[in-house]
Amino acid sequence: MPNIISIVNQKGGTGKTTTTINFAAALAELGKRVLIVDFDPQGNASSGVGVLVNEETKGIYEVLTDKADIHDVIMESVVKNLFVLPTNQSLAGATIELVDMEDREYRLKKALEKLVDFDFVLIDCPPSLGLLTINSLVASNYVLIPVQCEYYALEGLGQLLKTIQLIKDNLQPNLEILGVLLTMHDRRIKLSEEVVSEVRTKFPFRVFESIIPRNVRLAEAPSFGKSILQYASWSKGARAYRSLGKEALDVINKINLENSQQKVKTIYAK
Ligand SMILES: Nc1ncnc2c1ncn2[C@@H]1O[C@H](COP(=O)(O)OP(=O)(O)O)[C@@H](O)[C@H]1O
Ligand SMILES: [Mg+2]
């Protein structure tokens, strides 16, 4: 089974899509087979890796509503080992349609369960805590939260943590917070440093050592349909996302090791 990671923050513009694309590209560069699920009706994650959709392109909406099989809508990206489950405009209406459906919170989970040939699935969530994001969290075993280095960085995170806890308690007990990723950090600005230390002291879960700098190359890359690793391989932004890729693999290995040790302990205790 792949590691499934929701990239979530209900605030817009915190770097979710940028992180999904470039974290995915970093994992792919490390030899992992990675699928991006473009779960924001805006479709920026698809176009950001050169996957262009038109009105006829089937995507995640058709998968959620049983109009297409997941294997038939996955597309190859411009990056080796990196694939995309694209979105189209119909996803915007899916929330309303889903409300009356059976298993409305489990639709994405059921679709992703059919996938066997991926190491990682990264889900680019929309900026809300609505039914799409809930589907994403229920389908995931990890959550990564991009937080912009700005005033009120932690604002709204309490609500997000509560939602995650509710989902853990009721719908997906294996959901774990992989960590907060600090984004758009500017070393020249004192506020950025203050946000880093505030988040590190106040956030009750892991904060990644890797920090994503504000880097114009990261903002430019999507308009060329490339990840930062293809667009500006030696830029600060590319180095930061490579560092995140390695760090995340280490963290996941550690969590898996701890979980299996825990399992062994419970077996012996019986
Ligand atoms: N590290 C960064 N440096 C510079 N610009 C960035 C960086 N991360 C994101 N951006 C830009 O900021 C805007 C919001 O980022 P995006 O990833 O789309 O956020 P979200 O998906 O959370 O709404 C985009 O225009 C993006 O290109
Ligand atoms: Mg986005």
PDB file of C-alpha atoms and ligand atoms in Angstrom:
ATOM      1  CA  MET A   1       0.000   0.000   0.000  1.00  0.00           C
ATOM      2  CA  PRO A   2       1.289   3.484  -0.816  1.00  0.00           C
ATOM      3  CA  ASN A   3       1.929   6.159   1.789  1.00  0.00           C
ATOM      4  CA  ILE A   4      -0.916   8.606   1.265  1.00  0.00           C
ATOM      5  CA  ILE A   5      -0.250  12.188   2.331  1.00  0.00           C
ATOM      6  CA  SER A   6      -2.820  14.993   2.442  1.00  0.00           C
ATOM      7  CA  ILE A   7      -1.310  18.444   1.891  1.00  0.00           C
ATOM      8  CA  VAL A   8      -3.755  20.526   3.914  1.00  0.00           C
ATOM      9  CA  ASN A   9      -4.358  24.027   5.220  1.00  0.00           C
ATOM     10  CA  GLN A  10      -7.777  25.613   4.991  1.00  0.00           C
ATOM     11  CA  LYS A  11      -6.121  28.985   4.360  1.00  0.00           C
ATOM     12  CA  GLY A  12      -5.441  29.831   0.727  1.00  0.00           C
ATOM     13  CA  GLY A  13      -1.976  30.734  -0.500  1.00  0.00           C
ATOM     14  CA  THR A  14       0.090  28.887   2.106  1.00  0.00           C
ATOM     15  CA  GLY A  15       2.012  26.852  -0.484  1.00  0.00           C
ATOM     16  CA  LYS A  16      -0.085  23.665  -0.675  1.00  0.00           C
ATOM     17  CA  THR A  17      -0.019  23.310  -4.436  1.00  0.00           C
ATOM     18  CA  THR A  18       3.616  24.394  -4.733  1.00  0.00           C
ATOM     19  CA  THR A  19       4.534  21.863  -2.047  1.00  0.00           C
ATOM     20  CA  THR A  20       2.489  19.042  -3.578  1.00  0.00           C
ATOM     21  CA  ILE A  21       4.190  19.464  -6.955  1.00  0.00           C
ATOM     22  CA  ASN A  22       7.738  19.905  -5.739  1.00  0.00           C
ATOM     23  CA  PHE A  23       7.670  17.466  -2.830  1.00  0.00           C
ATOM     24  CA  ALA A  24       6.257  14.909  -5.282  1.00  0.00           C
ATOM     25  CA  ALA A  25       9.005  15.687  -7.792  1.00  0.00           C
ATOM     26  CA  ALA A  26      11.641  15.328  -5.063  1.00  0.00           C
ATOM     27  CA  LEU A  27      10.296  11.901  -4.056  1.00  0.00           C
ATOM     28  CA  ALA A  28      10.178  10.872  -7.733  1.00  0.00           C
ATOM     29  CA  GLU A  29      13.801  11.956  -8.138  1.00  0.00           C
ATOM     30  CA  LEU A  30      14.674   9.684  -5.213  1.00  0.00           C
ATOM     31  CA  GLY A  31      13.264   6.807  -7.257  1.00  0.00           C
ATOM     32  CA  LYS A  32       9.799   6.581  -5.711  1.00  0.00           C
ATOM     33  CA  ARG A  33       6.709   6.116  -7.864  1.00  0.00           C
ATOM     34  CA  VAL A  34       4.493   9.044  -6.973  1.00  0.00           C
ATOM     35  CA  LEU A  35       0.914  10.012  -7.786  1.00  0.00           C
ATOM     36  CA  ILE A  36      -0.387  13.546  -7.343  1.00  0.00           C
ATOM     37  CA  VAL A  37      -4.131  13.742  -6.755  1.00  0.00           C
ATOM     38  CA  ASP A  38      -5.289  17.184  -7.868  1.00  0.00           C
ATOM     39  CA  PHE A  39      -8.113  17.689  -5.397  1.00  0.00           C
ATOM     40  CA  ASP A  40      -8.578  21.436  -5.808  1.00  0.00           C
ATOM     41  CA  PRO A  41     -11.120  22.318  -8.523  1.00  0.00           C
ATOM     42  CA  GLN A  42      -8.702  25.038  -9.702  1.00  0.00           C
ATOM     43  CA  GLY A  43      -6.499  22.311 -11.162  1.00  0.00           C
ATOM     44  CA  ASN A  44      -3.190  24.030 -10.530  1.00  0.00           C
ATOM     45  CA  ALA A  45      -1.401  20.875  -9.460  1.00  0.00           C
ATOM     46  CA  SER A  46      -2.133  19.170 -12.803  1.00  0.00           C
ATOM     47  CA  SER A  47      -0.996  22.055 -14.983  1.00  0.00           C
ATOM     48  CA  GLY A  48       2.012  22.644 -12.722  1.00  0.00           C
ATOM     49  CA  VAL A  49       3.575  19.389 -13.902  1.00  0.00           C
ATOM     50  CA  GLY A  50       2.612  19.804 -17.531  1.00  0.00           C
ATOM     51  CA  VAL A  51      -0.677  17.884 -17.475  1.00  0.00           C
ATOM     52  CA  LEU A  52      -3.209  19.895 -19.443  1.00  0.00           C
ATOM     53  CA  VAL A  53      -6.884  19.099 -19.128  1.00  0.00           C
ATOM     54  CA  ASN A  54      -9.821  20.114 -21.308  1.00  0.00           C
ATOM     55  CA  GLU A  55     -13.599  19.656 -21.002  1.00  0.00           C
ATOM     56  CA  GLU A  56     -13.335  16.041 -22.087  1.00  0.00           C
ATOM     57  CA  THR A  57     -10.586  15.033 -19.689  1.00  0.00           C
ATOM     58  CA  LYS A  58     -11.913  12.736 -17.019  1.00  0.00           C
ATOM     59  CA  GLY A  59     -10.478  13.146 -13.572  1.00  0.00           C
ATOM     60  CA  ILE A  60     -11.014  12.769  -9.885  1.00  0.00           C
ATOM     61  CA  TYR A  61     -14.628  13.973 -10.091  1.00  0.00           C
ATOM     62  CA  GLU A  62     -15.572  11.033 -12.355  1.00  0.00           C
ATOM     63  CA  VAL A  63     -13.726   8.650 -10.025  1.00  0.00           C
ATOM     64  CA  LEU A  64     -15.533   9.939  -6.916  1.00  0.00           C
ATOM     65  CA  THR A  65     -18.935   9.666  -8.561  1.00  0.00           C
ATOM     66  CA  ASP A  66     -18.355   6.199 -10.104  1.00  0.00           C
ATOM     67  CA  LYS A  67     -18.282   7.527 -13.660  1.00  0.00           C
ATOM     68  CA  ALA A  68     -14.720   6.323 -14.314  1.00  0.00           C
ATOM     69  CA  ASP A  69     -12.201   3.831 -12.974  1.00  0.00           C
ATOM     70  CA  ILE A  70      -9.168   5.342 -11.288  1.00  0.00           C
ATOM     71  CA  HIS A  71      -6.737   3.461 -13.540  1.00  0.00           C
ATOM     72  CA  ASP A  72      -8.289   5.001 -16.646  1.00  0.00           C
ATOM     73  CA  VAL A  73      -7.841   8.632 -15.604  1.00  0.00           C
ATOM     74  CA  ILE A  74      -4.278   8.653 -14.255  1.00  0.00           C
ATOM     75  CA  MET A  75      -1.959  10.576 -16.568  1.00  0.00           C
ATOM     76  CA  GLU A  76       1.812  10.669 -16.997  1.00  0.00           C
ATOM     77  CA  SER A  77       3.543  13.924 -16.092  1.00  0.00           C
ATOM     78  CA  VAL A  78       6.678  15.399 -17.626  1.00  0.00           C
ATOM     79  CA  VAL A  79       8.660  14.033 -14.667  1.00  0.00           C
ATOM     80  CA  LYS A  80       9.893  10.422 -14.574  1.00  0.00           C
ATOM     81  CA  ASN A  81       8.081   8.325 -11.926  1.00  0.00           C
ATOM     82  CA  LEU A  82       5.502  11.091 -11.396  1.00  0.00           C
ATOM     83  CA  PHE A  83       1.856  10.647 -12.349  1.00  0.00           C
ATOM     84  CA  VAL A  84      -1.225  12.810 -11.953  1.00  0.00           C
ATOM     85  CA  LEU A  85      -4.864  12.156 -11.238  1.00  0.00           C
ATOM     86  CA  PRO A  86      -6.147  15.390 -12.776  1.00  0.00           C
ATOM     87  CA  THR A  87      -9.186  17.445 -11.968  1.00  0.00           C
ATOM     88  CA  ASN A  88     -11.673  19.369 -14.056  1.00  0.00           C
ATOM     89  CA  GLN A  89     -14.295  22.013 -13.358  1.00  0.00           C
ATOM     90  CA  SER A  90     -16.909  19.389 -12.383  1.00  0.00           C
ATOM     91  CA  LEU A  91     -15.109  18.811  -9.077  1.00  0.00           C
ATOM     92  CA  ALA A  92     -16.408  22.175  -7.842  1.00  0.00           C
ATOM     93  CA  GLY A  93     -19.944  20.745  -7.856  1.00  0.00           C
ATOM     94  CA  ALA A  94     -18.928  17.404  -6.374  1.00  0.00           C
ATOM     95  CA  THR A  95     -19.358  18.541  -2.790  1.00  0.00           C
ATOM     96  CA  ILE A  96     -23.083  19.084  -3.325  1.00  0.00           C
ATOM     97  CA  GLU A  97     -23.475  15.798  -5.189  1.00  0.00           C
ATOM     98  CA  LEU A  98     -21.524  13.858  -2.576  1.00  0.00           C
ATOM     99  CA  VAL A  99     -23.725  14.995   0.298  1.00  0.00           C
ATOM    100  CA  ASP A 100     -26.496  12.578  -0.695  1.00  0.00           C
ATOM    101  CA  MET A 101     -24.214   9.693  -1.591  1.00  0.00           C
ATOM    102  CA  GLU A 102     -23.595   6.577   0.392  1.00  0.00           C
ATOM    103  CA  ASP A 103     -20.194   6.545   2.130  1.00  0.00           C
ATOM    104  CA  ARG A 104     -19.687  10.165   1.192  1.00  0.00           C
ATOM    105  CA  GLU A 105     -16.600  10.530   3.409  1.00  0.00           C
ATOM    106  CA  TYR A 106     -14.996   7.322   2.085  1.00  0.00           C
ATOM    107  CA  ARG A 107     -15.267   7.888  -1.669  1.00  0.00           C
ATOM    108  CA  LEU A 108     -11.631   8.861  -2.250  1.00  0.00           C
ATOM    109  CA  LYS A 109     -10.349   6.187   0.140  1.00  0.00           C
ATOM    110  CA  LYS A 110     -12.215   3.481  -1.774  1.00  0.00           C
ATOM    111  CA  ALA A 111     -10.833   4.718  -5.089  1.00  0.00           C
ATOM    112  CA  LEU A 112      -7.235   4.907  -3.845  1.00  0.00           C
ATOM    113  CA  GLU A 113      -7.423   1.428  -2.325  1.00  0.00           C
ATOM    114  CA  LYS A 114      -7.344   0.037  -5.861  1.00  0.00           C
ATOM    115  CA  LEU A 115      -3.852   1.439  -6.432  1.00  0.00           C
ATOM    116  CA  VAL A 116      -1.023  -0.989  -5.907  1.00  0.00           C
ATOM    117  CA  ASP A 117       1.839   0.324  -7.996  1.00  0.00           C
ATOM    118  CA  PHE A 118       2.672   3.582  -6.207  1.00  0.00           C
ATOM    119  CA  ASP A 119       4.995   4.298  -3.280  1.00  0.00           C
ATOM    120  CA  PHE A 120       3.433   7.678  -2.518  1.00  0.00           C
ATOM    121  CA  VAL A 121       0.161   9.461  -3.174  1.00  0.00           C
ATOM    122  CA  LEU A 122       0.147  13.217  -2.472  1.00  0.00           C
ATOM    123  CA  ILE A 123      -3.235  14.949  -2.341  1.00  0.00           C
ATOM    124  CA  ASP A 124      -3.385  18.684  -3.050  1.00  0.00           C
ATOM    125  CA  CYS A 125      -6.377  19.832  -0.974  1.00  0.00           C
ATOM    126  CA  PRO A 126      -8.633  22.826  -1.597  1.00  0.00           C
ATOM    127  CA  PRO A 127      -8.515  25.759   0.865  1.00  0.00           C
ATOM    128  CA  SER A 128     -11.422  24.635   3.050  1.00  0.00           C
ATOM    129  CA  LEU A 129     -12.305  21.948   5.567  1.00  0.00           C
ATOM    130  CA  GLY A 130     -15.298  20.779   3.530  1.00  0.00           C
ATOM    131  CA  LEU A 131     -16.236  17.353   2.253  1.00  0.00           C
ATOM    132  CA  LEU A 132     -13.376  17.149  -0.260  1.00  0.00           C
ATOM    133  CA  THR A 133     -10.768  17.746   2.438  1.00  0.00           C
ATOM    134  CA  ILE A 134     -12.529  15.260   4.712  1.00  0.00           C
ATOM    135  CA  ASN A 135     -12.404  12.677   1.909  1.00  0.00           C
ATOM    136  CA  SER A 136      -8.711  13.398   1.558  1.00  0.00           C
ATOM    137  CA  LEU A 137      -7.969  13.006   5.282  1.00  0.00           C
ATOM    138  CA  VAL A 138     -10.011   9.798   5.523  1.00  0.00           C
ATOM    139  CA  ALA A 139      -8.046   8.373   2.588  1.00  0.00           C
ATOM    140  CA  SER A 140      -4.648   9.349   4.048  1.00  0.00           C
ATOM    141  CA  ASN A 141      -2.254   7.973   6.600  1.00  0.00           C
ATOM    142  CA  TYR A 142      -0.329  11.242   6.890  1.00  0.00           C
ATOM    143  CA  VAL A 143      -1.017  14.976   6.906  1.00  0.00           C
ATOM    144  CA  LEU A 144       1.503  17.620   5.893  1.00  0.00           C
ATOM    145  CA  ILE A 145       0.560  21.206   6.745  1.00  0.00           C
ATOM    146  CA  PRO A 146       2.276  24.015   4.830  1.00  0.00           C
ATOM    147  CA  VAL A 147       2.379  27.194   6.931  1.00  0.00           C
ATOM    148  CA  GLN A 148       3.439  30.515   5.486  1.00  0.00           C
ATOM    149  CA  CYS A 149       6.006  32.536   7.470  1.00  0.00           C
ATOM    150  CA  GLU A 150       3.797  35.573   8.084  1.00  0.00           C
ATOM    151  CA  TYR A 151       1.757  37.254  10.802  1.00  0.00           C
ATOM    152  CA  TYR A 152      -0.946  34.958  12.176  1.00  0.00           C
ATOM    153  CA  ALA A 153       0.863  31.909  10.770  1.00  0.00           C
ATOM    154  CA  LEU A 154      -0.711  29.651  13.389  1.00  0.00           C
ATOM    155  CA  GLU A 155      -4.174  31.144  13.046  1.00  0.00           C
ATOM    156  CA  GLY A 156      -6.660  28.503  11.980  1.00  0.00           C
ATOM    157  CA  LEU A 157      -4.345  25.625  12.837  1.00  0.00           C
ATOM    158  CA  GLY A 158      -6.347  24.892  15.996  1.00  0.00           C
ATOM    159  CA  GLN A 159      -9.433  24.301  13.886  1.00  0.00           C
ATOM    160  CA  LEU A 160      -7.458  22.092  11.509  1.00  0.00           C
ATOM    161  CA  LEU A 161      -6.012  20.032  14.380  1.00  0.00           C
ATOM    162  CA  LYS A 162      -9.507  19.578  15.815  1.00  0.00           C
ATOM    163  CA  THR A 163     -10.783  18.341  12.456  1.00  0.00           C
ATOM    164  CA  ILE A 164      -7.863  15.916  12.175  1.00  0.00           C
ATOM    165  CA  GLN A 165      -8.566  14.607  15.690  1.00  0.00           C
ATOM    166  CA  LEU A 166     -12.278  14.126  14.881  1.00  0.00           C
ATOM    167  CA  ILE A 167     -11.355  12.152  11.789  1.00  0.00           C
ATOM    168  CA  LYS A 168      -8.862  10.066  13.773  1.00  0.00           C
ATOM    169  CA  ASP A 169     -11.503   9.328  16.420  1.00  0.00           C
ATOM    170  CA  ASN A 170     -14.335   8.513  14.037  1.00  0.00           C
ATOM    171  CA  LEU A 171     -13.262   7.730  10.507  1.00  0.00           C
ATOM    172  CA  GLN A 172      -9.529   6.991  10.107  1.00  0.00           C
ATOM    173  CA  PRO A 173      -7.673   5.931  13.282  1.00  0.00           C
ATOM    174  CA  ASN A 174      -4.333   5.567  11.457  1.00  0.00           C
ATOM    175  CA  LEU A 175      -4.105   9.220  10.433  1.00  0.00           C
ATOM    176  CA  GLU A 176      -0.867  10.830  11.684  1.00  0.00           C
ATOM    177  CA  ILE A 177       0.440  14.367  11.459  1.00  0.00           C
ATOM    178  CA  LEU A 178       3.667  14.118   9.497  1.00  0.00           C
ATOM    179  CA  GLY A 179       4.467  17.727  10.277  1.00  0.00           C
ATOM    180  CA  VAL A 180       4.247  21.408   9.583  1.00  0.00           C
ATOM    181  CA  LEU A 181       6.299  22.729   6.692  1.00  0.00           C
ATOM    182  CA  LEU A 182       7.318  26.379   6.941  1.00  0.00           C
ATOM    183  CA  THR A 183       7.023  28.048   3.533  1.00  0.00           C
ATOM    184  CA  MET A 184       7.886  31.391   1.909  1.00  0.00           C
ATOM    185  CA  HIS A 185      10.564  32.080   4.472  1.00  0.00           C
ATOM    186  CA  ASP A 186      12.641  35.202   3.899  1.00  0.00           C
ATOM    187  CA  ARG A 187      15.923  35.326   5.805  1.00  0.00           C
ATOM    188  CA  ARG A 188      16.173  39.092   5.381  1.00  0.00           C
ATOM    189  CA  ILE A 189      12.927  39.675   7.229  1.00  0.00           C
ATOM    190  CA  LYS A 190      12.971  39.509  11.016  1.00  0.00           C
ATOM    191  CA  LEU A 191       9.312  38.442  11.097  1.00  0.00           C
ATOM    192  CA  SER A 192      10.173  35.254   9.201  1.00  0.00           C
ATOM    193  CA  GLU A 193      12.639  34.233  11.927  1.00  0.00           C
ATOM    194  CA  GLU A 194      10.091  35.068  14.618  1.00  0.00           C
ATOM    195  CA  VAL A 195       7.493  32.882  12.939  1.00  0.00           C
ATOM    196  CA  VAL A 196       9.962  29.988  12.727  1.00  0.00           C
ATOM    197  CA  SER A 197      10.689  30.082  16.447  1.00  0.00           C
ATOM    198  CA  GLU A 198       7.060  30.660  17.380  1.00  0.00           C
ATOM    199  CA  VAL A 199       5.871  27.679  15.333  1.00  0.00           C
ATOM    200  CA  ARG A 200       8.710  25.506  16.663  1.00  0.00           C
ATOM    201  CA  THR A 201       7.817  26.294  20.283  1.00  0.00           C
ATOM    202  CA  LYS A 202       4.032  26.359  20.033  1.00  0.00           C
ATOM    203  CA  PHE A 203       3.051  23.702  17.485  1.00  0.00           C
ATOM    204  CA  PRO A 204       2.470  20.466  19.394  1.00  0.00           C
ATOM    205  CA  PHE A 205       3.648  18.168  16.565  1.00  0.00           C
ATOM    206  CA  ARG A 206       6.707  17.863  14.314  1.00  0.00           C
ATOM    207  CA  VAL A 207       7.929  20.919  12.444  1.00  0.00           C
ATOM    208  CA  PHE A 208      10.198  19.925   9.554  1.00  0.00           C
ATOM    209  CA  GLU A 209      13.845  21.013   9.768  1.00  0.00           C
ATOM    210  CA  SER A 210      13.656  21.740   6.042  1.00  0.00           C
ATOM    211  CA  ILE A 211      12.269  25.237   5.468  1.00  0.00           C
ATOM    212  CA  ILE A 212      11.071  26.458   2.069  1.00  0.00           C
ATOM    213  CA  PRO A 213      12.464  29.903   1.198  1.00  0.00           C
ATOM    214  CA  ARG A 214      10.582  32.570  -0.691  1.00  0.00           C
ATOM    215  CA  ASN A 215      12.060  32.029  -4.140  1.00  0.00           C
ATOM    216  CA  VAL A 216      10.804  33.573  -7.352  1.00  0.00           C
ATOM    217  CA  ARG A 217      11.802  30.432  -9.283  1.00  0.00           C
ATOM    218  CA  LEU A 218       9.173  28.492  -7.331  1.00  0.00           C
ATOM    219  CA  ALA A 219       6.499  30.945  -8.452  1.00  0.00           C
ATOM    220  CA  GLU A 220       7.681  30.868 -12.077  1.00  0.00           C
ATOM    221  CA  ALA A 221       8.024  27.109 -12.568  1.00  0.00           C
ATOM    222  CA  PRO A 222       4.286  26.225 -12.863  1.00  0.00           C
ATOM    223  CA  SER A 223       3.779  28.546 -15.820  1.00  0.00           C
ATOM    224  CA  PHE A 224       6.318  26.397 -17.667  1.00  0.00           C
ATOM    225  CA  GLY A 225       4.513  23.233 -16.582  1.00  0.00           C
ATOM    226  CA  LYS A 226       7.601  22.091 -14.688  1.00  0.00           C
ATOM    227  CA  SER A 227       8.498  21.261 -11.137  1.00  0.00           C
ATOM    228  CA  ILE A 228      11.283  23.327  -9.619  1.00  0.00           C
ATOM    229  CA  LEU A 229      13.661  20.365 -10.007  1.00  0.00           C
ATOM    230  CA  GLN A 230      13.214  20.505 -13.788  1.00  0.00           C
ATOM    231  CA  TYR A 231      12.861  24.277 -14.095  1.00  0.00           C
ATOM    232  CA  ALA A 232      15.727  25.498 -11.897  1.00  0.00           C
ATOM    233  CA  SER A 233      17.475  22.468 -10.518  1.00  0.00           C
ATOM    234  CA  TRP A 234      20.065  24.351  -8.437  1.00  0.00           C
ATOM    235  CA  SER A 235      17.867  27.138  -7.134  1.00  0.00           C
ATOM    236  CA  LYS A 236      17.321  27.617  -3.402  1.00  0.00           C
ATOM    237  CA  GLY A 237      13.760  26.406  -3.863  1.00  0.00           C
ATOM    238  CA  ALA A 238      14.866  23.169  -5.533  1.00  0.00           C
ATOM    239  CA  ARG A 239      17.413  22.460  -2.801  1.00  0.00           C
ATOM    240  CA  ALA A 240      14.795  23.056  -0.127  1.00  0.00           C
ATOM    241  CA  TYR A 241      12.280  20.646  -1.665  1.00  0.00           C
ATOM    242  CA  ARG A 242      15.004  17.998  -2.163  1.00  0.00           C
ATOM    243  CA  SER A 243      15.854  18.379   1.499  1.00  0.00           C
ATOM    244  CA  LEU A 244      12.158  17.952   2.402  1.00  0.00           C
ATOM    245  CA  GLY A 245      11.971  14.780   0.288  1.00  0.00           C
ATOM    246  CA  LYS A 246      14.890  13.180   2.155  1.00  0.00           C
ATOM    247  CA  GLU A 247      13.702  14.367   5.547  1.00  0.00           C
ATOM    248  CA  ALA A 248      10.162  13.063   4.977  1.00  0.00           C
ATOM    249  CA  LEU A 249      11.499   9.629   3.973  1.00  0.00           C
ATOM    250  CA  ASP A 250      13.580   9.517   7.175  1.00  0.00           C
ATOM    251  CA  VAL A 251      10.608  10.550   9.298  1.00  0.00           C
ATOM    252  CA  ILE A 252       8.316   7.959   7.699  1.00  0.00           C
ATOM    253  CA  ASN A 253      10.907   5.213   8.152  1.00  0.00           C
ATOM    254  CA  LYS A 254      11.213   6.153  11.806  1.00  0.00           C
ATOM    255  CA  ILE A 255       7.431   6.166  12.320  1.00  0.00           C
ATOM    256  CA  ASN A 256       7.135   2.756  10.602  1.00  0.00           C
ATOM    257  CA  LEU A 257       9.913   1.342  12.775  1.00  0.00           C
ATOM    258  CA  GLU A 258       8.287   2.651  15.962  1.00  0.00           C
ATOM    259  CA  ASN A 259       4.893   1.285  14.898  1.00  0.00           C
ATOM    260  CA  SER A 260       6.281  -2.164  14.153  1.00  0.00           C
ATOM    261  CA  GLN A 261       8.170  -2.218  17.478  1.00  0.00           C
ATOM    262  CA  GLN A 262       4.918  -1.275  19.163  1.00  0.00           C
ATOM    263  CA  LYS A 263       3.135  -4.134  17.383  1.00  0.00           C
ATOM    264  CA  VAL A 264       5.790  -6.621  18.493  1.00  0.00           C
ATOM    265  CA  LYS A 265       5.409  -5.368  22.082  1.00  0.00           C
ATOM    266  CA  THR A 266       1.628  -5.839  22.019  1.00  0.00           C
ATOM    267  CA  ILE A 267       1.985  -9.336  20.564  1.00  0.00           C
ATOM    268  CA  TYR A 268       4.404 -10.315  23.381  1.00  0.00           C
ATOM    269  CA  ALA A 269       2.185  -8.701  25.987  1.00  0.00           C
ATOM    270  CA  LYS A 270      -0.746 -10.959  24.992  1.00  0.00           C
TER     271      LYS A 270
HETATM  272  N1  LIG B   1       8.329  29.417  -1.636  1.00  0.00           N
HETATM  273  C1  LIG B   1       7.715  30.250  -2.474  1.00  0.00           C
HETATM  274  N2  LIG B   1       8.358  31.325  -2.975  1.00  0.00           N
HETATM  275  C2  LIG B   1       7.721  32.185  -3.798  1.00  0.00           C
HETATM  276  N3  LIG B   1       6.460  32.056  -4.191  1.00  0.00           N
HETATM  277  C3  LIG B   1       5.760  31.009  -3.724  1.00  0.00           C
HETATM  278  C4  LIG B   1       6.348  30.047  -2.856  1.00  0.00           C
HETATM  279  N4  LIG B   1       5.409  29.102  -2.554  1.00  0.00           N
HETATM  280  C5  LIG B   1       4.295  29.463  -3.204  1.00  0.00           C
HETATM  281  N5  LIG B   1       4.487  30.599  -3.913  1.00  0.00           N
HETATM  282  C6  LIG B   1       3.484  31.327  -4.716  1.00  0.00           C
HETATM  283  O1  LIG B   1       2.459  31.760  -3.827  1.00  0.00           O
HETATM  284  C7  LIG B   1       1.168  31.560  -4.379  1.00  0.00           C
HETATM  285  C8  LIG B   1       0.361  30.612  -3.508  1.00  0.00           C
HETATM  286  O2  LIG B   1       0.988  29.337  -3.486  1.00  0.00           O
HETATM  287  P1  LIG B   1       0.161  27.996  -3.678  1.00  0.00           P
HETATM  288  O3  LIG B   1       1.135  26.875  -3.627  1.00  0.00           O
HETATM  289  O4  LIG B   1      -0.708  28.097  -4.864  1.00  0.00           O
HETATM  290  O5  LIG B   1      -0.712  28.007  -2.349  1.00  0.00           O
HETATM  291  P2  LIG B   1      -2.064  27.215  -1.999  1.00  0.00           P
HETATM  292  O6  LIG B   1      -2.106  26.002  -2.856  1.00  0.00           O
HETATM  293  O7  LIG B   1      -1.913  26.907  -0.544  1.00  0.00           O
HETATM  294  O8  LIG B   1      -3.193  28.158  -2.242  1.00  0.00           O
HETATM  295  C9  LIG B   1       1.410  31.031  -5.784  1.00  0.00           C
HETATM  296  O9  LIG B   1       1.375  32.102  -6.676  1.00  0.00           O
HETATM  297  C10 LIG B   1       2.805  30.435  -5.719  1.00  0.00           C
HETATM  298  O10 LIG B   1       3.467  30.471  -6.966  1.00  0.00           O
HETATM  299 MG    MG B   2      -3.647  25.322  -4.142  1.00  0.00          MG
END
